[in-house]
PDB file of C-alpha atoms and ligand atoms in Angstrom:
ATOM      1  CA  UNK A   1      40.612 -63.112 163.063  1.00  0.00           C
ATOM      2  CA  UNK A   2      42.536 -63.074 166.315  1.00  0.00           C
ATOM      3  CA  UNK A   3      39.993 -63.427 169.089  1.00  0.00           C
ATOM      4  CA  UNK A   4      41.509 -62.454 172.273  1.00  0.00           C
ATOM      5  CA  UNK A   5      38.055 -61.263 174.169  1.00  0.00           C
ATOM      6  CA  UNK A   6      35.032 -63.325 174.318  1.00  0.00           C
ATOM      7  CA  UNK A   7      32.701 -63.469 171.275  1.00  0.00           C
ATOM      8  CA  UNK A   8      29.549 -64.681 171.196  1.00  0.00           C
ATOM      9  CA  UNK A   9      27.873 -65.815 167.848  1.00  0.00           C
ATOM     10  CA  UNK A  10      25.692 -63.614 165.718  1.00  0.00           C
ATOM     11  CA  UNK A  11      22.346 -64.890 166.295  1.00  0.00           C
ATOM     12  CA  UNK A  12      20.360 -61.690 165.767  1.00  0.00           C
ATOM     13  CA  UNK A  13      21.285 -61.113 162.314  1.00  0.00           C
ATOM     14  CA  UNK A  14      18.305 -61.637 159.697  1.00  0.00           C
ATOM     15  CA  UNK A  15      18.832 -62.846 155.918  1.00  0.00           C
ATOM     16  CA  UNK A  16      16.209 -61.839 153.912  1.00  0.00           C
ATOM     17  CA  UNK A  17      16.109 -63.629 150.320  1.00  0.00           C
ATOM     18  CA  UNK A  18      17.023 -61.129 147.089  1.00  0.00           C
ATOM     19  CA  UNK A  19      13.632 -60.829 146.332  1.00  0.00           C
ATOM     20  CA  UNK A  20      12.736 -59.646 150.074  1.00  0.00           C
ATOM     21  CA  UNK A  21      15.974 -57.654 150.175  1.00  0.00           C
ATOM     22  CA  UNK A  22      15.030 -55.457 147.283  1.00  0.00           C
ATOM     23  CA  UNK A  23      11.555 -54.730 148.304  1.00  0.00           C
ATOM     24  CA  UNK A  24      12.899 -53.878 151.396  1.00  0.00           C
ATOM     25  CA  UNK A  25      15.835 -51.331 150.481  1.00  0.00           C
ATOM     26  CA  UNK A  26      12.390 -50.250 147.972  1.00  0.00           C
ATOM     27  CA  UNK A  27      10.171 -49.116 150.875  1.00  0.00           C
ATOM     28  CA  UNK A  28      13.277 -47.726 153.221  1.00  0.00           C
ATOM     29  CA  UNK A  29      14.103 -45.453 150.624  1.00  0.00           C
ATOM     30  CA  UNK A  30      10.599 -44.479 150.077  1.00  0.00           C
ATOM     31  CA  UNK A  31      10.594 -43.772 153.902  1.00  0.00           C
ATOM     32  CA  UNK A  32      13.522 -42.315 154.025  1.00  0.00           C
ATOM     33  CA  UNK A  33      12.645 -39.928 150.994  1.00  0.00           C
ATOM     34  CA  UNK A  34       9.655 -38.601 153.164  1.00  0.00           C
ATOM     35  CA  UNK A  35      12.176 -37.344 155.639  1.00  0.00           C
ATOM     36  CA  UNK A  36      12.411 -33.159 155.675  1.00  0.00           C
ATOM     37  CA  UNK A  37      13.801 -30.481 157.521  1.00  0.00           C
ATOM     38  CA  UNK A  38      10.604 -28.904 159.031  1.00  0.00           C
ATOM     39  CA  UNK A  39      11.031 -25.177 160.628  1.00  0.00           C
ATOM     40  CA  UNK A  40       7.083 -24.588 161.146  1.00  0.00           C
ATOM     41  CA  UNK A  41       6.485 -26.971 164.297  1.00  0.00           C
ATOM     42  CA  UNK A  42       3.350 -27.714 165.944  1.00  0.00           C
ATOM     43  CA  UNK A  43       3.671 -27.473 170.404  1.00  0.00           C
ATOM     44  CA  UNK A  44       1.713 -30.854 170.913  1.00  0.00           C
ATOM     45  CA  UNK A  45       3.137 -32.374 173.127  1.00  0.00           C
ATOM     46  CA  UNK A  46       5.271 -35.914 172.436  1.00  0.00           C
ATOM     47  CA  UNK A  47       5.834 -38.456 174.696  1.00  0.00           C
ATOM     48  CA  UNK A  48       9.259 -38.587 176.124  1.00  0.00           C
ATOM     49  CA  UNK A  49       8.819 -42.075 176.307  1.00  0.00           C
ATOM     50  CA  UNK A  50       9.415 -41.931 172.397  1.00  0.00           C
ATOM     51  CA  UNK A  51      12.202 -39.655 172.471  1.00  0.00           C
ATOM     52  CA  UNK A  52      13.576 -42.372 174.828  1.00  0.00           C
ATOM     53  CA  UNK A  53      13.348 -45.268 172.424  1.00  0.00           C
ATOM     54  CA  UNK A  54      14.835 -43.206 169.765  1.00  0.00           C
ATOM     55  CA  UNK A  55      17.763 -41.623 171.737  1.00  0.00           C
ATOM     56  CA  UNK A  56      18.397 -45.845 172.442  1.00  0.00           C
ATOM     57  CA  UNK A  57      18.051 -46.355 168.956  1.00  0.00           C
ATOM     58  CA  UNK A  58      20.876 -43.518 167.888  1.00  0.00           C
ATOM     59  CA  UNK A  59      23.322 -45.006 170.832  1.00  0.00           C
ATOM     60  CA  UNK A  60      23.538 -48.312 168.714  1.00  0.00           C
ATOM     61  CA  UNK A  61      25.322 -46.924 166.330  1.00  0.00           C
ATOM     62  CA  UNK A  62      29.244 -47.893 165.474  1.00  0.00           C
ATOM     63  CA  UNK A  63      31.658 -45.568 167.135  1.00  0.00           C
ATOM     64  CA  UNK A  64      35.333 -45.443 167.437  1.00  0.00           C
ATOM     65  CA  UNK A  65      36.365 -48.903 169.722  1.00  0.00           C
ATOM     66  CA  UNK A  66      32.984 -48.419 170.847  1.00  0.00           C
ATOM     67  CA  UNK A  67      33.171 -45.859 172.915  1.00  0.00           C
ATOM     68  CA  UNK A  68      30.080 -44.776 171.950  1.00  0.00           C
ATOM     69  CA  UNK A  69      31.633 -40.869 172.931  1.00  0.00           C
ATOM     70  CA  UNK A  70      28.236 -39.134 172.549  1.00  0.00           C
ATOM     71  CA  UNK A  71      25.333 -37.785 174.976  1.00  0.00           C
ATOM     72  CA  UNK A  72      22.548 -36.492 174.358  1.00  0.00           C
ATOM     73  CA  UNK A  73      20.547 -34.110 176.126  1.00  0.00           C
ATOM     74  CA  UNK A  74      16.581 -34.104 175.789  1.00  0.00           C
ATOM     75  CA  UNK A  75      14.841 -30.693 176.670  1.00  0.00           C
ATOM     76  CA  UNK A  76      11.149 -29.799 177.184  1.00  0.00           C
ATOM     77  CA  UNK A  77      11.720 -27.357 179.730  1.00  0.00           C
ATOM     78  CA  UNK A  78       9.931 -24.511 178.281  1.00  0.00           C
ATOM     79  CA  UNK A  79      12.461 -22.151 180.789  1.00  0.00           C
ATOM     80  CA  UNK A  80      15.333 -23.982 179.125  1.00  0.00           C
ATOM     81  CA  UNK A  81      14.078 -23.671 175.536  1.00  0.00           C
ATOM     82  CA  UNK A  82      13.216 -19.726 176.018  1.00  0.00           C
ATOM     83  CA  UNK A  83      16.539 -19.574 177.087  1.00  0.00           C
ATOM     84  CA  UNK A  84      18.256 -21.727 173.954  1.00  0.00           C
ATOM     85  CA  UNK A  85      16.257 -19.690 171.583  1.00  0.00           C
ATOM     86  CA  UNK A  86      17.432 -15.845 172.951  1.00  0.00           C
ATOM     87  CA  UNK A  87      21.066 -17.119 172.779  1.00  0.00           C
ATOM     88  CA  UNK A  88      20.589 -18.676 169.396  1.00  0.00           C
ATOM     89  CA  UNK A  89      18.686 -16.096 168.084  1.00  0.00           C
ATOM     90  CA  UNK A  90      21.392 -13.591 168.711  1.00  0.00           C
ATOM     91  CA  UNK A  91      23.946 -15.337 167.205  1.00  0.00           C
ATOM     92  CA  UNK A  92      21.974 -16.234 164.006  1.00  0.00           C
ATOM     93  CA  UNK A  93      21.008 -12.046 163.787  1.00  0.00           C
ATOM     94  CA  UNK A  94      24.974 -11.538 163.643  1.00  0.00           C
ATOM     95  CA  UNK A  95      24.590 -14.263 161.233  1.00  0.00           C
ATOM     96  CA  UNK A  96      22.511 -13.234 159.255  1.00  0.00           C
ATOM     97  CA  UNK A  97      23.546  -9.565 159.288  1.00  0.00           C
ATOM     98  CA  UNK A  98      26.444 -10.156 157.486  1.00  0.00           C
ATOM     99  CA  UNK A  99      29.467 -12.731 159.813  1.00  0.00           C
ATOM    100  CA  UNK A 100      28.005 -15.391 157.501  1.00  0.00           C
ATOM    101  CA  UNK A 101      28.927 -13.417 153.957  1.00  0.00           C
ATOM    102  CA  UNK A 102      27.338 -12.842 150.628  1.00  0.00           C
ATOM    103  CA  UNK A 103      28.083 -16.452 148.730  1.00  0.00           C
ATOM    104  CA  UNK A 104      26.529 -18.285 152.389  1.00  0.00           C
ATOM    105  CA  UNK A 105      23.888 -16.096 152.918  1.00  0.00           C
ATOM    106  CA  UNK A 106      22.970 -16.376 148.695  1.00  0.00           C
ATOM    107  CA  UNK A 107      22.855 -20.113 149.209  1.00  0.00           C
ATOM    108  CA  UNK A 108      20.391 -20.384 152.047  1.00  0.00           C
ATOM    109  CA  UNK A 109      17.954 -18.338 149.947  1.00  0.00           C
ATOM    110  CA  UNK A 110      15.873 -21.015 148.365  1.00  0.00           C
ATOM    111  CA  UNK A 111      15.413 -22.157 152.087  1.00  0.00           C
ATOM    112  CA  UNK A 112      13.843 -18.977 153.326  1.00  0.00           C
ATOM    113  CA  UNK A 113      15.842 -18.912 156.656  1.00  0.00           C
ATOM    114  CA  UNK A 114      15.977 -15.798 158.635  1.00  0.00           C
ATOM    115  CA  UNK A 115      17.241 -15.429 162.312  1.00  0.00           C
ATOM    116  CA  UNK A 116      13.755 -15.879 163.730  1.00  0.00           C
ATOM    117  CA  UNK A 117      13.934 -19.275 166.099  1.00  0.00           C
ATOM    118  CA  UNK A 118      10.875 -19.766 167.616  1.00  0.00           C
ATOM    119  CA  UNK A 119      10.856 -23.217 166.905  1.00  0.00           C
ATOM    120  CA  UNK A 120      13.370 -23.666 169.239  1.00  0.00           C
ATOM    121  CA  UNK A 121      10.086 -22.641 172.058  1.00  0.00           C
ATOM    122  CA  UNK A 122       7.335 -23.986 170.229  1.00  0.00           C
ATOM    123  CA  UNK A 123       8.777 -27.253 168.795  1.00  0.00           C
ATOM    124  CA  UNK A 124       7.901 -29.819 172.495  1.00  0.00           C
ATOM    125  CA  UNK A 125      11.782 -31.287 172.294  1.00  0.00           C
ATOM    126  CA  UNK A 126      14.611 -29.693 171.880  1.00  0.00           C
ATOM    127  CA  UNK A 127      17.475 -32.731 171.747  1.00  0.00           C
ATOM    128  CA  UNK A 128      21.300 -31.026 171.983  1.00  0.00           C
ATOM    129  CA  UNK A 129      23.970 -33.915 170.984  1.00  0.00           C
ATOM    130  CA  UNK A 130      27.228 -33.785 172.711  1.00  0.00           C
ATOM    131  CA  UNK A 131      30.137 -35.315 171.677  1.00  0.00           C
ATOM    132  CA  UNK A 132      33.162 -36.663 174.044  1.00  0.00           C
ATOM    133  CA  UNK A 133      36.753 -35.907 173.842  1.00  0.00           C
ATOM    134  CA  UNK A 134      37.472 -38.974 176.153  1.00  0.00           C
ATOM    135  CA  UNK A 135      35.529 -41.304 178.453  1.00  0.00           C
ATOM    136  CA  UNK A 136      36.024 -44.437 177.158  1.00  0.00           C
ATOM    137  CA  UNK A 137      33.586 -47.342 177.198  1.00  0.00           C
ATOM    138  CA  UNK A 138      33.446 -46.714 181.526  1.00  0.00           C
ATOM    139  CA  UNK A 139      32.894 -42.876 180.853  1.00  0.00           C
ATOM    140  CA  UNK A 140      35.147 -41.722 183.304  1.00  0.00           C
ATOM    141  CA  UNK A 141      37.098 -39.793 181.457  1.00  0.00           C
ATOM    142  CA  UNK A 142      40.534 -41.696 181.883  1.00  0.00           C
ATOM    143  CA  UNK A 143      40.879 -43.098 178.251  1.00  0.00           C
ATOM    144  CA  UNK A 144      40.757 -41.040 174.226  1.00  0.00           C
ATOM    145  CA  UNK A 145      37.911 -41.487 172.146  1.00  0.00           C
ATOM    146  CA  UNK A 146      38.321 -42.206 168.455  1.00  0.00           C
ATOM    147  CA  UNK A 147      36.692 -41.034 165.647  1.00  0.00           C
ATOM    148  CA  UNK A 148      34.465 -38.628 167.507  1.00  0.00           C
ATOM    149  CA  UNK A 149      33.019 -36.439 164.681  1.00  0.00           C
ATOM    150  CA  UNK A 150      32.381 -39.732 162.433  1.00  0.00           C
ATOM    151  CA  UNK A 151      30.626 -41.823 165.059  1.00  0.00           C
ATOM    152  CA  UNK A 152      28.386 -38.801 166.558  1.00  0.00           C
ATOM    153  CA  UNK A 153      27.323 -37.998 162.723  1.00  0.00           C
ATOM    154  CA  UNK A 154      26.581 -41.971 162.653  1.00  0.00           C
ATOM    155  CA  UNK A 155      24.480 -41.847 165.997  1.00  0.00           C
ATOM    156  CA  UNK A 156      22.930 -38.662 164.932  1.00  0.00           C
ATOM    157  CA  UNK A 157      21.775 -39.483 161.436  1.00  0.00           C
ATOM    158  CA  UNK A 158      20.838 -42.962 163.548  1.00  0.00           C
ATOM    159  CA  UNK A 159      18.735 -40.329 166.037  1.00  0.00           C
ATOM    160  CA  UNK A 160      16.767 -38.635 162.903  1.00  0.00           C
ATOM    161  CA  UNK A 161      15.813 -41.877 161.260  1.00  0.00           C
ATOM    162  CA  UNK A 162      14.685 -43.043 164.708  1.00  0.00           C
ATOM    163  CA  UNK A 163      12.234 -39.896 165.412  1.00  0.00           C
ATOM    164  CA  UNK A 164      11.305 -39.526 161.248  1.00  0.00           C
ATOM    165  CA  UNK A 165      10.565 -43.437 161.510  1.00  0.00           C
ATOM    166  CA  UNK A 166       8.511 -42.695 164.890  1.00  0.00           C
ATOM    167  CA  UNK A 167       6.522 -40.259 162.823  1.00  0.00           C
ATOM    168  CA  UNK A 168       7.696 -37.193 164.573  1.00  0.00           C
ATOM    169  CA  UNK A 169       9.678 -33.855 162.348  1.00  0.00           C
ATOM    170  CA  UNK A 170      13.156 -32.678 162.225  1.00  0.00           C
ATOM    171  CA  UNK A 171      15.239 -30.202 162.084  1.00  0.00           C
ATOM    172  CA  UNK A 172      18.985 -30.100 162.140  1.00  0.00           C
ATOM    173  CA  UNK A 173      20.475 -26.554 163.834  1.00  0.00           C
ATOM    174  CA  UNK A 174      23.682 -25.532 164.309  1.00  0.00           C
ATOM    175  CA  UNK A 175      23.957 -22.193 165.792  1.00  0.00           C
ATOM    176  CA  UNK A 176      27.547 -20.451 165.630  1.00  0.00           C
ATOM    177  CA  UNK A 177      29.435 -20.874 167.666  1.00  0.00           C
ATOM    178  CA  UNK A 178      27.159 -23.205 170.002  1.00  0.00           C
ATOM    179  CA  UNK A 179      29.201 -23.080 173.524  1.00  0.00           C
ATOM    180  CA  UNK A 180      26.490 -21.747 174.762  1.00  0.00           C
ATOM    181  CA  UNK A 181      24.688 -24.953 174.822  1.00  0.00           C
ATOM    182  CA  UNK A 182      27.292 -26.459 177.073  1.00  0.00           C
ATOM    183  CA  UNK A 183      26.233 -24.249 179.862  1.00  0.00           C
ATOM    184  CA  UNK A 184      22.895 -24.100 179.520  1.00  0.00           C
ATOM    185  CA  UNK A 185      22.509 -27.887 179.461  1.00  0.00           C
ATOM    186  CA  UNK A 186      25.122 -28.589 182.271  1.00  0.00           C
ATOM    187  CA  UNK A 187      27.412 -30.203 180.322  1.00  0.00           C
ATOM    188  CA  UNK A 188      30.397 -27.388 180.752  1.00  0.00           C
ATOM    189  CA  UNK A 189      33.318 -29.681 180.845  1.00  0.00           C
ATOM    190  CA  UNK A 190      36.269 -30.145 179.067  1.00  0.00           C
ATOM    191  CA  UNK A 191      35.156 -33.420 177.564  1.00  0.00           C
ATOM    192  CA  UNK A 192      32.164 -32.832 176.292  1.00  0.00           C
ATOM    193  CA  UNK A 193      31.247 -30.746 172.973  1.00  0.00           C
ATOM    194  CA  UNK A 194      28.247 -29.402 171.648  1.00  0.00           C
ATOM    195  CA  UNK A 195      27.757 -31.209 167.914  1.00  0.00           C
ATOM    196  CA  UNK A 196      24.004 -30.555 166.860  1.00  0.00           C
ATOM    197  CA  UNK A 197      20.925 -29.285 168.187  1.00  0.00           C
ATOM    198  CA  UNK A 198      17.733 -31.315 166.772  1.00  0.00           C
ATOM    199  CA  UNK A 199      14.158 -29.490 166.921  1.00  0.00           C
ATOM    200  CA  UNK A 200      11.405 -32.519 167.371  1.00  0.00           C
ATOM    201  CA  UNK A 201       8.109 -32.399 167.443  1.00  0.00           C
ATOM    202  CA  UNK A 202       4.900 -32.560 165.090  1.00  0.00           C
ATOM    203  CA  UNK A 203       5.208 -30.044 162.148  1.00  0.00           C
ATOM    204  CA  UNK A 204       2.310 -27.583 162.313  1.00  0.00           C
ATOM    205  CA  UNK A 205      -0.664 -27.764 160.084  1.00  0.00           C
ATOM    206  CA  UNK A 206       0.366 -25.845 157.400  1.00  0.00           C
ATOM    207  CA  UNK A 207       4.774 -26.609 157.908  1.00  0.00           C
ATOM    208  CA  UNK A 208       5.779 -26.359 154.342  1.00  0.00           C
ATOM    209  CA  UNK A 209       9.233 -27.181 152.822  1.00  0.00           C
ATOM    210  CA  UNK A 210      10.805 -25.335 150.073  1.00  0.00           C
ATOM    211  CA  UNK A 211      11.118 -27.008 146.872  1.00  0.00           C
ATOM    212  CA  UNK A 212      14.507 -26.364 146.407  1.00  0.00           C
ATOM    213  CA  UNK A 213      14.745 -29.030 149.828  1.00  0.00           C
ATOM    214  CA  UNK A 214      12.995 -31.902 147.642  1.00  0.00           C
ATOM    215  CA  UNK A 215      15.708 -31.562 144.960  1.00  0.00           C
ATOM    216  CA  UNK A 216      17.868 -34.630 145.773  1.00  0.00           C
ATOM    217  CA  UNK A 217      21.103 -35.821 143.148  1.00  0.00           C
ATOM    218  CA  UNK A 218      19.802 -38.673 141.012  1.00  0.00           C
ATOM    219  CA  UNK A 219      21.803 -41.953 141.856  1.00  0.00           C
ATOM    220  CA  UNK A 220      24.482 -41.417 138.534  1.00  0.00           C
ATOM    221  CA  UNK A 221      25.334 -38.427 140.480  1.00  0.00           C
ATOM    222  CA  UNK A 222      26.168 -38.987 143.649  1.00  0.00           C
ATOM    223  CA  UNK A 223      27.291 -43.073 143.053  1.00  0.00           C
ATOM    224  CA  UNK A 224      29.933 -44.746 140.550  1.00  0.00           C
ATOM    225  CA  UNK A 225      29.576 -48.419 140.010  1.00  0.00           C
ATOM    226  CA  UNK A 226      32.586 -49.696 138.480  1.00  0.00           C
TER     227      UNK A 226
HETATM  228  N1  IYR B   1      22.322 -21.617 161.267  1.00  0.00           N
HETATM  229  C1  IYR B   1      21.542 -20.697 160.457  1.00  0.00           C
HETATM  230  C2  IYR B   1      21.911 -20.706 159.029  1.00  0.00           C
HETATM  231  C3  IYR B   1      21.745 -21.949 158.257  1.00  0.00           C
HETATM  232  C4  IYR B   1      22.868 -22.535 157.702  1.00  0.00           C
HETATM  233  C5  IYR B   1      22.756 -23.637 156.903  1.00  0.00           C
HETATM  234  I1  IYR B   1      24.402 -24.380 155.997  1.00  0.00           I
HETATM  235  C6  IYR B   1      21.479 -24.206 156.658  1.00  0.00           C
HETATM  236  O1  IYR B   1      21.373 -25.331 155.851  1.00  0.00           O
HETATM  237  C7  IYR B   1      20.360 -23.608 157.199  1.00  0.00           C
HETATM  238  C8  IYR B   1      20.512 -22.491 158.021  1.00  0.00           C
HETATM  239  C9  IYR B   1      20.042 -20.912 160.676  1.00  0.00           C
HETATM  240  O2  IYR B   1      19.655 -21.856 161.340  1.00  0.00           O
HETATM  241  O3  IYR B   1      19.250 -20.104 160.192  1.00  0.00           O
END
């Protein structure tokens, strides 16, 4: 490998032995398997100390000649959050009033969605991810980013593992079209893009997920040894 820049040697990395390995991957998946999409939050409050942590723990991810094009913006305001949830919930009524058509709105059935957000108050974070056009590694905006959309679904699936493994719920929402999250979270630039909006917090006492949710593809289905 042609080493023009410094390196410095990998003395972080950890090497478990095969039997250690396994048990490992074991218990992440069972972690990982306790992970849902809640839409029933609790408003206790959370630390933002944690969201912190985990927003640090989604910015390690890979990105395009690390660039790292992604911000995030964490919201407890409960004036901001009224304010995400009226323009949300208008878009989702258009939504769900017929823009999204019959074979969409037929497949979020099981789920039980409707275009009633008041997570979006009640849940104690609300956590919009950006991504970035340009910036560069300096984040001044003078050089491209690469790979935007791959390394801010990296970071962000990096953010929900954070806050699941933190012991907090989730929910992924993408309201259509989301500019309106630009201005409300003063990010109305030409670089920067709303991706996601996550919902955090505690799921209420009596959150429930719809079964059709705990339906995941066996491994034969979604993997091919060969
Ligand atoms: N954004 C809408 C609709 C929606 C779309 C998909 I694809 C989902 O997996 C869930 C919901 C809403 O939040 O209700």
């Amino acid at each position: 490998m042609k080493q023009t820049e410094s390196h410095f040697p990998l003395t972080d990395f950890i090497e478990y032995s095969e039997e250690d390995m396994l048990a490992r991957a074991q218990n992440y998946y069972q972690e990982l398997k306790r992970r849902h999409s809640i839409r029933q939050f609790s408003d206790r409050a959370v630390p933002q100390a944690v969201i912190e942590q985990c927003i640090k723990a989604a910015a390690t991810a890979p990105s395009g000649a690390n660039h790292q094009p992604w911000h995030f913006v964490a919201i407890s305001d409960p004036e901001v959050k009224a304010q995400i949830r009226h323009e949300a919930e208008a878009l989702e009524r258009s939504f769900y009033e017929g823009r999204a058509g019959e074979e969409w709105l037929d497949a979020l059935k099981p789920l039980g969605t409707d275009a009633n957000k008041s997570y979006l108050e009640r849940a104690p974070w609300l956590i919009a991810v950006f991504s970035k056009k340009r910036g560069g590694i300096e984040n001044d905006g003078s050089k491209v980013n690469y790979y935007v959309h791959e390394s801010v679904g990296i970071a962000t699936g990096f953010l929900l593992q954070a806050l699941h493994h933190a012991g907090l719920g989730t929910l992924t929402h993408t309201p259509k079209p989301m500019s309106f999250l630009s201005k409300v979270c003063g990010r109305d630039n030409d670089v920067d893009r709303p991706y996601m909006l996550i919902v955090v917090g505690y799921p209420d006492q009596d959150a429930t997920i719809p079964e059709h949710a705990t339906n995941k593809k066996a491994l034969a289905e979604v993997a091919t040894f060969n």
